CSV table of C-alpha atoms and ligand atoms in Angstrom, one decimal:
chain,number,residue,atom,x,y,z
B,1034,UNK,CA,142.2,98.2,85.3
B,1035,UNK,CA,143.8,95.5,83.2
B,1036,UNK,CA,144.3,91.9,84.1
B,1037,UNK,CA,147.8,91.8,83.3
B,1038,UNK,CA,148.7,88.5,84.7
B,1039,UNK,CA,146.3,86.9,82.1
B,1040,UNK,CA,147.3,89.7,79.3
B,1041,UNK,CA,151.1,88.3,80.3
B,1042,UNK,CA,150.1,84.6,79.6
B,1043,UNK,CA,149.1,85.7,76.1
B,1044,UNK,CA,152.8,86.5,75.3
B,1045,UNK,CA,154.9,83.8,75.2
B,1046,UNK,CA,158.3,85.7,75.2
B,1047,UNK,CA,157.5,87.4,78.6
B,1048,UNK,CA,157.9,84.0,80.6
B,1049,UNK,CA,161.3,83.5,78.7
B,1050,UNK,CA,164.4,84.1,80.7
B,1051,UNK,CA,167.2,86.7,79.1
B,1052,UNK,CA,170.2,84.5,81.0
B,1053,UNK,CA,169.9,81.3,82.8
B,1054,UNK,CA,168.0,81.8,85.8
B,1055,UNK,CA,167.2,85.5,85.0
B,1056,UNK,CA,163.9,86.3,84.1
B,1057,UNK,CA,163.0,89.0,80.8
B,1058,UNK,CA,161.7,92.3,82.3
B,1059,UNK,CA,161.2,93.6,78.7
B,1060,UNK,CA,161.0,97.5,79.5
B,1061,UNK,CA,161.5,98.7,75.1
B,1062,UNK,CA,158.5,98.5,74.0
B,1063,UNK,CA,158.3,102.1,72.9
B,1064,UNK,CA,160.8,100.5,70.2
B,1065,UNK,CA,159.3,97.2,69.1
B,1066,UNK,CA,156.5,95.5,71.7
B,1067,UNK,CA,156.0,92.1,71.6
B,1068,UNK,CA,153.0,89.7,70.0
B,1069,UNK,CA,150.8,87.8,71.5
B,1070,UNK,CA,150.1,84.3,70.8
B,1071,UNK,CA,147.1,85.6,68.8
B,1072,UNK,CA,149.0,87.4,66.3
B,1073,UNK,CA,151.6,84.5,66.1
B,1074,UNK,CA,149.1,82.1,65.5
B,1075,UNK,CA,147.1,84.2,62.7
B,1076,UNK,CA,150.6,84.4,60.7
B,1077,UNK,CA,151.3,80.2,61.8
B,1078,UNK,CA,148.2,79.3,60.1
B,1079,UNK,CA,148.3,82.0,57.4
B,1080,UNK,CA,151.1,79.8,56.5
B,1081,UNK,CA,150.6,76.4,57.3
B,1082,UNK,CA,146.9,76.9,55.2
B,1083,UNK,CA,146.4,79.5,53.1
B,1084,UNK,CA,149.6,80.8,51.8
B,1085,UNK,CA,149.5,81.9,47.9
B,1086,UNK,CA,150.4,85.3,45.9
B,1087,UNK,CA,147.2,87.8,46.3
B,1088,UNK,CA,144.8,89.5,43.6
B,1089,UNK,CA,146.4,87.3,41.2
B,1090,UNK,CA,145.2,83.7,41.1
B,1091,UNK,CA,142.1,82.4,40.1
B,1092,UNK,CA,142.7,79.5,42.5
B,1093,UNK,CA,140.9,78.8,45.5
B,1094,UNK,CA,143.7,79.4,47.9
B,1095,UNK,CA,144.7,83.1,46.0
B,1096,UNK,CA,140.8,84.3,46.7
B,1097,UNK,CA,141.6,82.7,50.4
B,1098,UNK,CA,144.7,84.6,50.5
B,1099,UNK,CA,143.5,87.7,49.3
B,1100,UNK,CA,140.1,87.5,51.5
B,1101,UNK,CA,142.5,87.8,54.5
B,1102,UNK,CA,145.0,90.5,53.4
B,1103,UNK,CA,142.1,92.3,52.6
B,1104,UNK,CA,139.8,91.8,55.4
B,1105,UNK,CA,142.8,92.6,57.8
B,1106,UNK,CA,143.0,96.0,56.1
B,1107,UNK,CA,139.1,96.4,56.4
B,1108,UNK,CA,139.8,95.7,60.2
B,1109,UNK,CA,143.0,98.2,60.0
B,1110,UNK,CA,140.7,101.1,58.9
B,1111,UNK,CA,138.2,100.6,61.1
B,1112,UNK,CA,140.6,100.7,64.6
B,1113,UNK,CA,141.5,104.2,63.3
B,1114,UNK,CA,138.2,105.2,62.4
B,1115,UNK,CA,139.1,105.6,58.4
B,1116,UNK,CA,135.9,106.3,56.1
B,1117,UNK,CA,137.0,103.4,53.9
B,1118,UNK,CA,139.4,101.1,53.3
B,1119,UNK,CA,140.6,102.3,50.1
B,1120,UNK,CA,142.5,105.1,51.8
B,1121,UNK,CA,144.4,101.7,54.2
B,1122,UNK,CA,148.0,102.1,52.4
B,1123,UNK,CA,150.0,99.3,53.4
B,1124,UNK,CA,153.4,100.2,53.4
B,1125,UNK,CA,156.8,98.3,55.4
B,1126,UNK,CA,156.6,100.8,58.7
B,1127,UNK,CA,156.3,104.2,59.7
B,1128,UNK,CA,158.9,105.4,58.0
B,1129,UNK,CA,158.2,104.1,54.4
B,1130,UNK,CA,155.2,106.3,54.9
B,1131,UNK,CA,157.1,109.3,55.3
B,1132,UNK,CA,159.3,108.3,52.6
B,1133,UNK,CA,155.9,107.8,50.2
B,1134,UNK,CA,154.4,111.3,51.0
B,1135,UNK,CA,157.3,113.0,50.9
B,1136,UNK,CA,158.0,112.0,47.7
B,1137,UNK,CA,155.0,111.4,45.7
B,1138,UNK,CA,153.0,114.1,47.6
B,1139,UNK,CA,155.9,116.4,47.8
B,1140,UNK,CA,157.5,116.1,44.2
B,1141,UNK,CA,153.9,117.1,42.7
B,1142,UNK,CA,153.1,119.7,45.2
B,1143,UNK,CA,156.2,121.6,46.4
B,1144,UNK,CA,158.0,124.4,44.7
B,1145,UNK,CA,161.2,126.6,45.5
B,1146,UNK,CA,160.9,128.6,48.5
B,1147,UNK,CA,158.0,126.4,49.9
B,1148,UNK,CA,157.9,125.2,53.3
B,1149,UNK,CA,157.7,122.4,56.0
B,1150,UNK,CA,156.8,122.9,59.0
B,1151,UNK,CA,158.0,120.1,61.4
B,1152,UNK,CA,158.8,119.9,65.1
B,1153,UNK,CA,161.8,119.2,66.7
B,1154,UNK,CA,161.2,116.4,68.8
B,1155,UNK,CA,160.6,114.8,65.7
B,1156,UNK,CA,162.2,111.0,65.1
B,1157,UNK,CA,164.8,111.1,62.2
B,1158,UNK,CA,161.6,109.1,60.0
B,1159,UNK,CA,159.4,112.6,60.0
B,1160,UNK,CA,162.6,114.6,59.4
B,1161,UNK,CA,165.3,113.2,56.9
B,1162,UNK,CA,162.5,112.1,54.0
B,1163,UNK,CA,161.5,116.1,54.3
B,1164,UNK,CA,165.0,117.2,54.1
B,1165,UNK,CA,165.7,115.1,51.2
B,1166,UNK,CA,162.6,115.9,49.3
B,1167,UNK,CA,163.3,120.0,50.3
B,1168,UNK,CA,166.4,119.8,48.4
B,1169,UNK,CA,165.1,118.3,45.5
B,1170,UNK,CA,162.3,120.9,45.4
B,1171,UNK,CA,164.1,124.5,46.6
B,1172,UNK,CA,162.1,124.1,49.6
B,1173,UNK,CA,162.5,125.2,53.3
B,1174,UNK,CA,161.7,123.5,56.2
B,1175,UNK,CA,160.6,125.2,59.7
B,1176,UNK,CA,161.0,123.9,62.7
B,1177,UNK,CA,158.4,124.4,65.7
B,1178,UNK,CA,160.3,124.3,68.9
B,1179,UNK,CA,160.3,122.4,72.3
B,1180,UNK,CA,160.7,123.3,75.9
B,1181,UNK,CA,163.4,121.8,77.1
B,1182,UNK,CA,162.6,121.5,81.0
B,1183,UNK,CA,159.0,119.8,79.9
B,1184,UNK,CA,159.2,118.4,76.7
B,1185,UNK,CA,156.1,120.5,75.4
B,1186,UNK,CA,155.6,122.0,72.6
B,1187,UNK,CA,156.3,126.2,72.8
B,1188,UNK,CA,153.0,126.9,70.2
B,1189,UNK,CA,154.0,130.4,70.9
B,1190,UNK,CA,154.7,131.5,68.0
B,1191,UNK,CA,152.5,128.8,65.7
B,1192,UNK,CA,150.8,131.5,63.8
B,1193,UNK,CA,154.0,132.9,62.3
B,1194,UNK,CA,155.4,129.1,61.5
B,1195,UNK,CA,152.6,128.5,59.7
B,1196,UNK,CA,152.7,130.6,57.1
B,1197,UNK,CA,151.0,131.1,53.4
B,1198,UNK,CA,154.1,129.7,52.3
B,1199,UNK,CA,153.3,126.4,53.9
B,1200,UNK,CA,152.4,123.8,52.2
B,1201,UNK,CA,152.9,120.9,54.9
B,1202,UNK,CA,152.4,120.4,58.8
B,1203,UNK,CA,154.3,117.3,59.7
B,1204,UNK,CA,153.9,116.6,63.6
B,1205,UNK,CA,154.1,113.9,66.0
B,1206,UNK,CA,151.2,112.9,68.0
B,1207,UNK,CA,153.5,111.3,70.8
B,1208,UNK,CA,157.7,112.1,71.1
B,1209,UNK,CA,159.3,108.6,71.2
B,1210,UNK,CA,161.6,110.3,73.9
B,1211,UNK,CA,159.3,112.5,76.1
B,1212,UNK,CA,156.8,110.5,75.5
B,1213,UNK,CA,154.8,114.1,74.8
B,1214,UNK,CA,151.3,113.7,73.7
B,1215,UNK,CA,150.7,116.6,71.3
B,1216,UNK,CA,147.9,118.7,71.2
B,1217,UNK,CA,146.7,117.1,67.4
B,1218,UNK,CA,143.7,117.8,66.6
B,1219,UNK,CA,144.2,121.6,67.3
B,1220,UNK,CA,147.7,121.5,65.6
B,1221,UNK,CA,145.8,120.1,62.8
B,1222,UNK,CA,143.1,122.1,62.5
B,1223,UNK,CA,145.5,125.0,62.7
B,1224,UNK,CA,147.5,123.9,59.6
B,1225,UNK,CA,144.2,123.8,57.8
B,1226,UNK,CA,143.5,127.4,58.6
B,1227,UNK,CA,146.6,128.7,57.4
B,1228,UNK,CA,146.1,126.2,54.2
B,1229,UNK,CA,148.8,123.3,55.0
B,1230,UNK,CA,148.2,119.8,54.5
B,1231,UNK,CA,148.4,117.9,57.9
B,1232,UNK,CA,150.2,115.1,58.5
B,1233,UNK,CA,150.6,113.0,61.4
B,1234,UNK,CA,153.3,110.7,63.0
B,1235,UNK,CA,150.8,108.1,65.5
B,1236,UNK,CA,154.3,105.7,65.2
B,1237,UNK,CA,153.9,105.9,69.0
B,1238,UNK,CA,150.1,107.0,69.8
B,1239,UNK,CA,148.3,104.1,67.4
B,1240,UNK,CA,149.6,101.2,69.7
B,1241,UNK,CA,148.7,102.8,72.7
B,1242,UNK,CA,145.6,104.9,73.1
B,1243,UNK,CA,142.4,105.7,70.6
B,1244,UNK,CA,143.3,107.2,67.5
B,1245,UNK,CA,140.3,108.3,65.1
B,1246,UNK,CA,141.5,109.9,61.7
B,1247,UNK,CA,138.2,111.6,61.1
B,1248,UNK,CA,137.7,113.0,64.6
B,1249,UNK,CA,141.6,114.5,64.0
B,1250,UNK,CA,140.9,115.5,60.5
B,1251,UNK,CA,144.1,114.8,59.2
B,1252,UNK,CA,145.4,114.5,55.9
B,1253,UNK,CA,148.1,111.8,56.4
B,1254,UNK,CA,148.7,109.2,59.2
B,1255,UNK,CA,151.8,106.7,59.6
B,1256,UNK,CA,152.0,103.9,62.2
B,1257,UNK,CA,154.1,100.9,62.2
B,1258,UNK,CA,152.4,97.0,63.0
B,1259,UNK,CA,155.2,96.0,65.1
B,1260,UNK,CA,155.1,98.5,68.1
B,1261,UNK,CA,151.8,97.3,68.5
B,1262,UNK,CA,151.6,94.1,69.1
B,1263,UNK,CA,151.9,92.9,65.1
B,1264,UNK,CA,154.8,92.0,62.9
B,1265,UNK,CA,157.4,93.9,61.6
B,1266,UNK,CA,157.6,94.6,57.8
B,1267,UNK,CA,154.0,96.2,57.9
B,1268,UNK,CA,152.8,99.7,58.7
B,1269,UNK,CA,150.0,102.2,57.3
B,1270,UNK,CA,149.5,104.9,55.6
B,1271,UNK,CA,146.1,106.7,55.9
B,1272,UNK,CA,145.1,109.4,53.7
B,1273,UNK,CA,142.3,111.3,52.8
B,1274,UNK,CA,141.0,110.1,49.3
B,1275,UNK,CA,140.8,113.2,47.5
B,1276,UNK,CA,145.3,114.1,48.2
B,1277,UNK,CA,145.8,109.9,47.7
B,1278,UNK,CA,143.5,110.1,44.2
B,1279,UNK,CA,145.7,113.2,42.6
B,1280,UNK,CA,149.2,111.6,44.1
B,1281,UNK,CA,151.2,110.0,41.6
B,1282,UNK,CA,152.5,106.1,42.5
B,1283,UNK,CA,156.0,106.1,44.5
B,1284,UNK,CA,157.2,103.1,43.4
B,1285,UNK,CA,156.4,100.8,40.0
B,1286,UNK,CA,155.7,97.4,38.8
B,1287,UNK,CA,153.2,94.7,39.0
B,1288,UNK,CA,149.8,94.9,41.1
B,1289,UNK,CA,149.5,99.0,41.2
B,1290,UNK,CA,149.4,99.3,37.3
B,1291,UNK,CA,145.7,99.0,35.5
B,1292,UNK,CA,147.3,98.9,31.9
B,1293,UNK,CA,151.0,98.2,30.6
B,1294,UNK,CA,151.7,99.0,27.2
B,1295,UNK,CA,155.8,99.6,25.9
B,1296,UNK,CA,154.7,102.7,25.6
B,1297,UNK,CA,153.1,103.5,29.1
B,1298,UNK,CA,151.2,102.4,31.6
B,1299,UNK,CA,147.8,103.5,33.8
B,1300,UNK,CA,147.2,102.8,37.8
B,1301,UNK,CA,145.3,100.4,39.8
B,1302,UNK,CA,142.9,102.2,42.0
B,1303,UNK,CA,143.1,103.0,45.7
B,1304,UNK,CA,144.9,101.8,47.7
B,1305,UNK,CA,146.8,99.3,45.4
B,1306,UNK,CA,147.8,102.2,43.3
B,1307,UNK,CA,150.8,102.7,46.3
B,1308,UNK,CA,151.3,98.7,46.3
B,1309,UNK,CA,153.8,97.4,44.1
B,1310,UNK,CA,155.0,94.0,43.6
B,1311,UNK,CA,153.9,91.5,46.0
B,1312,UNK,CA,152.9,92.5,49.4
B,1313,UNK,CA,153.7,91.9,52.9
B,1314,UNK,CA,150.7,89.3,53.2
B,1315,UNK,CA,150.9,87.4,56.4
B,1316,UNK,CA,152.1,90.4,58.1
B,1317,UNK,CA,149.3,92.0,56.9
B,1318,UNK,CA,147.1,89.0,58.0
B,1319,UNK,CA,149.3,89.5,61.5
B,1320,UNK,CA,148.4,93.3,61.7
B,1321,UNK,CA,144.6,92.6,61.5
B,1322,UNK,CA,144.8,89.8,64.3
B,1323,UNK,CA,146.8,92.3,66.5
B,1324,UNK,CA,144.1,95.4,65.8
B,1325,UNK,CA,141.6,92.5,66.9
B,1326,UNK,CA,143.7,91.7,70.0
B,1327,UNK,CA,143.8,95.1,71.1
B,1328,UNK,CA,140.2,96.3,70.2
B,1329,UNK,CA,139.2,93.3,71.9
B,1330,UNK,CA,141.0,94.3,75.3
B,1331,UNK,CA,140.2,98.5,74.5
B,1332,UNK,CA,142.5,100.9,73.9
B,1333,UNK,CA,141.0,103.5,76.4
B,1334,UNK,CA,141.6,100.8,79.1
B,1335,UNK,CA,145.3,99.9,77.9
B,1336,UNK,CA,146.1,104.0,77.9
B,1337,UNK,CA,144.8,104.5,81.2
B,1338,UNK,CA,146.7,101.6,82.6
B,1339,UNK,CA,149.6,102.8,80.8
B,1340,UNK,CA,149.2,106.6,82.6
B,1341,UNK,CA,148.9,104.4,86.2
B,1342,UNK,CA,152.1,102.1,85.3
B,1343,UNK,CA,153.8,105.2,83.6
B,1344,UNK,CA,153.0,107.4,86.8
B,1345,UNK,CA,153.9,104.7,88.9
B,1346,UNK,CA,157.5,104.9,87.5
B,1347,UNK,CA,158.0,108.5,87.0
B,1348,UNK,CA,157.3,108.4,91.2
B,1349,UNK,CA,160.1,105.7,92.0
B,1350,UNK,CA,162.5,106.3,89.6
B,1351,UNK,CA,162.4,110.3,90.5
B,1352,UNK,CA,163.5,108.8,94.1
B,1353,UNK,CA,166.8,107.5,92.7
B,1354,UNK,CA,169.4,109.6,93.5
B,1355,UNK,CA,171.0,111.5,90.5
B,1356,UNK,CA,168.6,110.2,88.2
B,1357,UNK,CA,167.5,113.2,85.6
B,1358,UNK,CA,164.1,112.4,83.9
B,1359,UNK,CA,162.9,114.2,80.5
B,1360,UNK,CA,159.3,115.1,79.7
B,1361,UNK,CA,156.4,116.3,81.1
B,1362,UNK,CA,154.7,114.5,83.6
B,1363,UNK,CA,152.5,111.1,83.3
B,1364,UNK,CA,149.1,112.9,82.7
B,1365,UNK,CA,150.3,114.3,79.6
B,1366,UNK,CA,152.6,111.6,78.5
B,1367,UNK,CA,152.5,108.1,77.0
B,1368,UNK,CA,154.5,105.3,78.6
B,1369,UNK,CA,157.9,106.2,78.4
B,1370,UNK,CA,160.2,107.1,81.2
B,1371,UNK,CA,163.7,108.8,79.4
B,1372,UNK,CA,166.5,109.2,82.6
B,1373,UNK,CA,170.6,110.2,82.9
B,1374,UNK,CA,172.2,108.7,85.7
B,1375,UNK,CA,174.6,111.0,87.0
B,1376,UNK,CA,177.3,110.6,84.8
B,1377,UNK,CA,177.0,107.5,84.0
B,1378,UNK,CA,177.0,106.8,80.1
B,1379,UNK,CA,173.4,105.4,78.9
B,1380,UNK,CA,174.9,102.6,76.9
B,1381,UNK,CA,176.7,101.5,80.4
B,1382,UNK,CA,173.4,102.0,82.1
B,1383,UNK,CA,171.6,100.0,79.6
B,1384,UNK,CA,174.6,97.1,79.8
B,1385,UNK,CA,174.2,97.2,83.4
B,1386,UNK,CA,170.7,96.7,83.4
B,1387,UNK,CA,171.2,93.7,80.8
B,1388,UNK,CA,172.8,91.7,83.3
B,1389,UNK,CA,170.1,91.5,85.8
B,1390,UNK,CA,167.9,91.0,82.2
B,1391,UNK,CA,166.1,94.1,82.0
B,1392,UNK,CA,166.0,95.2,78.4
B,1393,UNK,CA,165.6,99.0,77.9
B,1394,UNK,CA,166.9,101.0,75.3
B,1395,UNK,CA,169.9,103.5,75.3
B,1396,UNK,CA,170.9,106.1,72.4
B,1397,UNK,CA,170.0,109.0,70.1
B,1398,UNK,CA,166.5,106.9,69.7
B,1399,UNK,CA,166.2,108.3,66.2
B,1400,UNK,CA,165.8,111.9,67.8
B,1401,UNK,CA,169.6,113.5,67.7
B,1402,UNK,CA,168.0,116.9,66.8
B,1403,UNK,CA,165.7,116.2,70.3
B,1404,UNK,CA,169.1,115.3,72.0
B,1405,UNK,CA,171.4,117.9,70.7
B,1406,UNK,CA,168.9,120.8,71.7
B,1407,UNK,CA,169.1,119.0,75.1
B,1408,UNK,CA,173.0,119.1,75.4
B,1409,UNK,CA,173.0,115.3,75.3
B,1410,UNK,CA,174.7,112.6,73.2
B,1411,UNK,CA,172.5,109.9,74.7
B,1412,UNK,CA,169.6,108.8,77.3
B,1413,UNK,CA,168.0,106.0,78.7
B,1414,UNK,CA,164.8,105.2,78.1
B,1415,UNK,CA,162.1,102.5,79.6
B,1416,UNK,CA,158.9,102.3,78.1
B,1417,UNK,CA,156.1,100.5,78.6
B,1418,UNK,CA,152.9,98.3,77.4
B,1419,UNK,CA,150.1,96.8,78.4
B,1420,UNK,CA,151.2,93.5,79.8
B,1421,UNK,CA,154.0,96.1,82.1
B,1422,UNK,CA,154.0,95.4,86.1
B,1423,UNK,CA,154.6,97.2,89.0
B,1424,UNK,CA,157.3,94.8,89.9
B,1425,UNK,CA,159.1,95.3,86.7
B,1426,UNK,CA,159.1,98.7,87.4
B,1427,UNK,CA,160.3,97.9,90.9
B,1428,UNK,CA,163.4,95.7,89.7
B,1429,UNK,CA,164.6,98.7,87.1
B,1430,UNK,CA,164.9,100.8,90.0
B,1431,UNK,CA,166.9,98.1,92.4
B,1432,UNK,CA,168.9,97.7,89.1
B,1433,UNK,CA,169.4,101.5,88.9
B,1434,UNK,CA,170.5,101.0,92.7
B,1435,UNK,CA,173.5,98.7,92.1
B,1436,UNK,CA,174.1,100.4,88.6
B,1437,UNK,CA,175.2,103.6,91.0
B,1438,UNK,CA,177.1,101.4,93.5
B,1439,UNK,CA,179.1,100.0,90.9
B,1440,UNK,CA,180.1,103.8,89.4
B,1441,UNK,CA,180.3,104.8,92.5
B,1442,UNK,CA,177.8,107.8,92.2
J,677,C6P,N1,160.8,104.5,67.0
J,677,C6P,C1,162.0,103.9,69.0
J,677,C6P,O1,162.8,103.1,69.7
J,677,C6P,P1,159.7,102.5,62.1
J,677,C6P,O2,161.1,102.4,62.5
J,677,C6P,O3,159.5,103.0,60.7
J,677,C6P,O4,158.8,101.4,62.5
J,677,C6P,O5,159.1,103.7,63.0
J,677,C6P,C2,159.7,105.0,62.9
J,677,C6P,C3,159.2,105.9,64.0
J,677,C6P,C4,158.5,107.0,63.6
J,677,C6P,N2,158.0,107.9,64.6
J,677,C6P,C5,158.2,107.7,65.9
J,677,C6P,C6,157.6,108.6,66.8
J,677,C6P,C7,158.8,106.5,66.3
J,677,C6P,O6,159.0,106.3,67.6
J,677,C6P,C8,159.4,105.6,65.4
J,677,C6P,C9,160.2,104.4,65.8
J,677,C6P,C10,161.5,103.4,67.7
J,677,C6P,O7,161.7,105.0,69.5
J,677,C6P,C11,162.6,102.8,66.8
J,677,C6P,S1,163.8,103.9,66.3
């Protein structure tokens, strides 16, 4: 079990107070989590010290700039197992690596009357870029479906989805909504059998359980720094060398070209070859000190206590009259708990909730495909991290509690 009280000093934010008087019960870290003081301090000294452009200068300071950008994504690959470094993309978030794939993969390797095959419980990131890449191309995408009363995947009919015509698997490993963890290694082994390039959304499974690329065998991974425990502006693409080598840049300019003449130009290596203009560098720096930070702790022991805390509030809030949760149940779910309160509207809930300065989040979450299959417009959703209590979870439910008295449910 974790020693959360001491995992709580770490994050400064967490002994704030949302109003005067009210202390933060931050329950939306399925949307952004916040940073320990070791990942704030990496960046604080990044910049106070060592600040200067990277792989440019022949100064001292560029090579110390450069040695910890570089060493952080040395660090990166290792947390998810990668055979090398080189195939670390740094990229903005999640969903600039959907965006990169979909493009530079997809515009050299797609034809008319192609497909995609994606899920539905996919967030809008694994969904739009492949719609807007499908058009371009003539191709088709395929949707596997969900159940609706556990938020599973229906695999069903997975052999006639995936079919020679498929040229991509795109899947999440955990629903941001559900919370569903996804069968991923077998989904992509099966993609692989029927010829597909794998890829895989870890947005939500990176920051809170182990992750090993080569153990999934996947072609493409995306994650995002800031849902786990890092900055914003930084995510990662992983990708196996030999699909990264033959893909063609996504974007151009200095730092991913070898040779610029007027009349052309050649590409930097792997992985700068996807790294144009300069980078993301203390965020980069702030990605490898919160890999460290959470290595450091384990992430076995942080998803285990996130199935206890997660369990823990499936239980109580299933005890709140009217309250409707989504998703299967906490052994085969990461730490989200998604509710409807009766009738009341989730914005109102999550208002409600606001006042007694319990921050959860309330919406489409980037899954209206998800919703709509559902019937709804909108859920709540609390999610939850490693530095989550028991008595957080305890004040979200008296919250819920008044939040009925006042609609009078
Ligand atoms: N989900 C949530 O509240 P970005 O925005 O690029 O960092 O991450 C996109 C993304 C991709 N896949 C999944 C499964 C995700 O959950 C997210 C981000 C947040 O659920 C913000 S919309």
């Amino acid at each position: 079990m974790l020693d959360v009280a001491k995992i709580r000093a770490e994050f400064p934010i967490l002994a704030d107070e949302a109003y005067p008087g009210v202390p933060l019960i931050y329950l939306d870290s399925a949307a952004s989590s916040q940073k320990p003081t070791a990942v704030i301090e990496a960046m604080n000294q990044y910049y106070r010290h060592t600040h200067a452009n990277v792989h440019r200068g022949i100064h001292k300071l560029s090579e110390e700039a450069t040695n910890a950008y570089e060493g952080a994504r040395e660090r990166i690959g290792r947390f998810i197992n990668a055979e090398s470094s080189k195939q670390v993309i740094y990229v903005r978030n999640a969903t600039e690596a959907f965006n990169l794939v979909a493009y530079s993969w997809g515009r050299a390797n797609l034809q008319a009357g192609d497909e995609i095959l994606l899920t539905e419980m996919e967030h809008h990131a694994n969904i739009v870029p492949w719609q807007m890449i499908a058009k371009e191309m003539g191709a088709v995408i395929r949707y596997v479906p969900f159940n609706i009363e556990d938020g599973a995947l229906d695999l069903s009919n997975l052999d006639d989805l995936l079919t020679k015509k498929t040229k991509i698997f795109s899947f999440t490993a955990m629903s941001n909504v559900f919370g569903t963890i996804t069968p991923a290694k077998e989904l992509v082994a099966k993609a692989h059998a029927a010829g597909a390039v794998a890829m895989v959304d870890a947005a939500q499974s990176v920051p809170h359980m182990p992750v090993d690329v080569q153990e999934l065998d996947c072609d493409f991974l995306a994650f995002s720094g800031h849902k786990m425990c890092g900055p914003t502006g930084i995510g990662i693409l992983y990708g196996k060398r030999k699909l990264l080598a033959a893909m063609p840049p996504f974007m151009g300019g200095g730092d991913m070209i070898r040779r610029v003449r007027l009349e052309g130009s050649t590409w930097n290596d792997l992985p700068w070859k996807f790294e144009a203009g300069t980078p993301s560098i203390a965020e980069g720096i702030g990605l490898g000190a919160a890999v460290d930070y959470l290595s450091a702790i384990g992430m076995e022991h942080i998803h285990a206590y996130e199935q206890f805390i997660t369990n823990y509030a499936l239980e109580a809030l299933s005890e709140v009259p009217g309250l409707k949760l989504y998703g299967p149940p906490a052994a085969q779910k990461g730490g989200v708990a998604t509710f409807t309160l009766g009738k009341i509207h989730p914005h109102d809930i999550a208002e409600l909730l606001d006042k007694d300065g319990i921050a959860i989040r309330a919406g489409h979450h980037c899954a209206m495909p998800l919703h709509h299959k559902c019937g709804l417009s909108a859920t709540a959703r609390a999610s939850f991290y490693l530095y989550s209590t028991t008595d957080e979870v305890d004040k979200l439910v008296e919250s819920l509690h008044r939040a009925r008295k006042v609609f009078r449910l």
